[in-house]
Amino acid sequence: MEKWIIKERKNVYRGNIFLYETIVATHPTKPIGAGPYDIIRLADWVNIVAITEDNKVVLVKQYRFGKDVITIETPAGAVERGEDPLAAAKRELEEETGYISDEWESLSPVSVNPAFMSNTAHFYLAKNCRPDGKQNFDEDEDIELELVPVADLKEKLKEIDHSLSELCLSRYLLQS
């Protein structure tokens, strides 16, 4: 298996959170390919499984424009340009929930959808979280917290349909 050769790259549209581009690419040895192929360039992302000192999972409820629904998710957010993913996870946890932790573990990163998206989601476990931080919502965020006992997490997972949150929580459950 060989990587394809990108012959041309064209920026089509820059939105608030993504860059849409097209590429023309060919296989290095076979007469296949060309395109154009659609690519969405996004910032990397973090999702956090936050476990409190009394063994509850900190989840967030918020409205999502894409599906026009209120979702239940793990705390999450974009990694800012030049920011370390772990630093982003710590920042997002505090900003969205007011919780902080001194005990962090990686639950391993994933490619969000490598067929046409460029970004990576970094999953973290934050243990012994405590509400000693300060919430600091983005100007368009409206978040409610939901604390779920770890013992009830498998059942709660049935209500979560945000794919990155579900995968992050599933990775946590598989390791515990």
PDB file of N, CA, C and O in Angstrom, residues 25 28 32 35 46 49 54 61 65 93-94 104 110 132 137 143-144 146-147 150 153 165 167:
ATOM      1  N   ALA A  25      -5.708  13.953  -6.676  1.00  0.00           N
ATOM      2  CA  ALA A  25      -4.679  13.004  -6.262  1.00  0.00           C
ATOM      3  C   ALA A  25      -4.717  11.769  -7.144  1.00  0.00           C
ATOM      4  O   ALA A  25      -5.774  11.367  -7.621  1.00  0.00           O
ATOM      5  N   PRO A  28       0.248   6.255  -7.000  1.00  0.00           N
ATOM      6  CA  PRO A  28       1.614   6.338  -7.530  1.00  0.00           C
ATOM      7  C   PRO A  28       1.956   5.295  -8.596  1.00  0.00           C
ATOM      8  O   PRO A  28       2.844   5.540  -9.413  1.00  0.00           O
ATOM      9  N   ILE A  32      -5.427   5.014 -11.309  1.00  0.00           N
ATOM     10  CA  ILE A  32      -6.680   5.349 -10.631  1.00  0.00           C
ATOM     11  C   ILE A  32      -6.520   6.686  -9.928  1.00  0.00           C
ATOM     12  O   ILE A  32      -5.412   7.130  -9.654  1.00  0.00           O
ATOM     13  N   GLY A  35      -9.985  12.845  -8.867  1.00  0.00           N
ATOM     14  CA  GLY A  35     -10.770  13.709  -8.006  1.00  0.00           C
ATOM     15  C   GLY A  35     -11.562  14.697  -8.835  1.00  0.00           C
ATOM     16  O   GLY A  35     -11.811  14.450 -10.014  1.00  0.00           O
ATOM     17  N   VAL A  46     -10.570  17.724  21.872  1.00  0.00           N
ATOM     18  CA  VAL A  46     -10.389  16.946  23.099  1.00  0.00           C
ATOM     19  C   VAL A  46     -11.750  16.574  23.673  1.00  0.00           C
ATOM     20  O   VAL A  46     -12.708  17.345  23.579  1.00  0.00           O
ATOM     21  N   VAL A  49     -13.283  12.303  29.970  1.00  0.00           N
ATOM     22  CA  VAL A  49     -14.064  11.556  30.946  1.00  0.00           C
ATOM     23  C   VAL A  49     -13.587  12.063  32.297  1.00  0.00           C
ATOM     24  O   VAL A  49     -12.450  11.810  32.703  1.00  0.00           O
ATOM     25  N   ASP A  54     -16.033  11.626  44.428  1.00  0.00           N
ATOM     26  CA  ASP A  54     -17.033  10.686  44.942  1.00  0.00           C
ATOM     27  C   ASP A  54     -17.546   9.743  43.852  1.00  0.00           C
ATOM     28  O   ASP A  54     -18.648   9.207  43.936  1.00  0.00           O
ATOM     29  N   LYS A  61     -24.793  18.999  29.268  1.00  0.00           N
ATOM     30  CA  LYS A  61     -25.936  19.090  28.358  1.00  0.00           C
ATOM     31  C   LYS A  61     -25.827  20.419  27.643  1.00  0.00           C
ATOM     32  O   LYS A  61     -25.567  21.445  28.284  1.00  0.00           O
ATOM     33  N   PHE A  65     -26.496  22.983  17.175  1.00  0.00           N
ATOM     34  CA  PHE A  65     -27.136  23.545  15.993  1.00  0.00           C
ATOM     35  C   PHE A  65     -27.263  22.536  14.852  1.00  0.00           C
ATOM     36  O   PHE A  65     -28.259  22.529  14.136  1.00  0.00           O
ATOM     37  N   LEU A  93     -12.142  21.354  30.415  1.00  0.00           N
ATOM     38  CA  LEU A  93     -12.842  20.801  31.582  1.00  0.00           C
ATOM     39  C   LEU A  93     -13.209  21.918  32.556  1.00  0.00           C
ATOM     40  O   LEU A  93     -14.353  22.006  33.004  1.00  0.00           O
ATOM     41  N   GLU A  94     -12.250  22.773  32.859  1.00  0.00           N
ATOM     42  CA  GLU A  94     -12.529  23.854  33.795  1.00  0.00           C
ATOM     43  C   GLU A  94     -13.523  24.856  33.219  1.00  0.00           C
ATOM     44  O   GLU A  94     -14.469  25.277  33.906  1.00  0.00           O
ATOM     45  N   TRP A 104      -4.334  12.933  35.313  1.00  0.00           N
ATOM     46  CA  TRP A 104      -4.764  12.810  33.922  1.00  0.00           C
ATOM     47  C   TRP A 104      -4.117  11.610  33.247  1.00  0.00           C
ATOM     48  O   TRP A 104      -2.946  11.324  33.488  1.00  0.00           O
ATOM     49  N   VAL A 110      -7.956   9.480  18.317  1.00  0.00           N
ATOM     50  CA  VAL A 110      -8.558   8.835  17.147  1.00  0.00           C
ATOM     51  C   VAL A 110      -8.668   9.843  16.011  1.00  0.00           C
ATOM     52  O   VAL A 110      -8.792  11.039  16.238  1.00  0.00           O
ATOM     53  N   ASP A 132     -13.240  23.065  42.008  1.00  0.00           N
ATOM     54  CA  ASP A 132     -12.445  24.176  42.531  1.00  0.00           C
ATOM     55  C   ASP A 132     -12.048  25.175  41.453  1.00  0.00           C
ATOM     56  O   ASP A 132     -11.318  26.125  41.728  1.00  0.00           O
ATOM     57  N   PHE A 137     -17.736  30.121  30.064  1.00  0.00           N
ATOM     58  CA  PHE A 137     -18.353  29.714  28.801  1.00  0.00           C
ATOM     59  C   PHE A 137     -17.943  30.619  27.651  1.00  0.00           C
ATOM     60  O   PHE A 137     -17.726  31.820  27.837  1.00  0.00           O
ATOM     61  N   ILE A 143     -24.518  25.698  29.080  1.00  0.00           N
ATOM     62  CA  ILE A 143     -24.235  24.326  29.502  1.00  0.00           C
ATOM     63  C   ILE A 143     -24.846  24.048  30.858  1.00  0.00           C
ATOM     64  O   ILE A 143     -24.769  24.879  31.767  1.00  0.00           O
ATOM     65  N   GLU A 144     -25.434  22.857  30.981  1.00  0.00           N
ATOM     66  CA  GLU A 144     -25.878  22.346  32.282  1.00  0.00           C
ATOM     67  C   GLU A 144     -25.075  21.093  32.576  1.00  0.00           C
ATOM     68  O   GLU A 144     -24.813  20.285  31.674  1.00  0.00           O
ATOM     69  N   GLU A 146     -24.449  17.396  34.442  1.00  0.00           N
ATOM     70  CA  GLU A 146     -25.154  16.221  34.937  1.00  0.00           C
ATOM     71  C   GLU A 146     -24.102  15.292  35.517  1.00  0.00           C
ATOM     72  O   GLU A 146     -23.149  14.916  34.822  1.00  0.00           O
ATOM     73  N   LEU A 147     -24.249  14.946  36.788  1.00  0.00           N
ATOM     74  CA  LEU A 147     -23.323  14.037  37.453  1.00  0.00           C
ATOM     75  C   LEU A 147     -23.965  12.659  37.522  1.00  0.00           C
ATOM     76  O   LEU A 147     -25.069  12.510  38.053  1.00  0.00           O
ATOM     77  N   VAL A 150     -20.571   6.422  38.435  1.00  0.00           N
ATOM     78  CA  VAL A 150     -19.840   5.540  37.512  1.00  0.00           C
ATOM     79  C   VAL A 150     -20.579   4.211  37.348  1.00  0.00           C
ATOM     80  O   VAL A 150     -20.634   3.655  36.248  1.00  0.00           O
ATOM     81  N   LEU A 153     -23.016   4.351  34.500  1.00  0.00           N
ATOM     82  CA  LEU A 153     -22.551   4.897  33.230  1.00  0.00           C
ATOM     83  C   LEU A 153     -22.950   4.052  32.027  1.00  0.00           C
ATOM     84  O   LEU A 153     -23.344   4.594  30.991  1.00  0.00           O
ATOM     85  N   SER A 165     -18.222  11.591  22.120  1.00  0.00           N
ATOM     86  CA  SER A 165     -18.467  11.379  23.543  1.00  0.00           C
ATOM     87  C   SER A 165     -18.697   9.902  23.834  1.00  0.00           C
ATOM     88  O   SER A 165     -18.162   9.357  24.806  1.00  0.00           O
ATOM     89  N   LEU A 167     -17.645   7.307  22.109  1.00  0.00           N
ATOM     90  CA  LEU A 167     -16.404   6.558  21.945  1.00  0.00           C
ATOM     91  C   LEU A 167     -15.456   6.813  23.114  1.00  0.00           C
ATOM     92  O   LEU A 167     -14.829   5.887  23.640  1.00  0.00           O
TER      93      LEU A 167
END
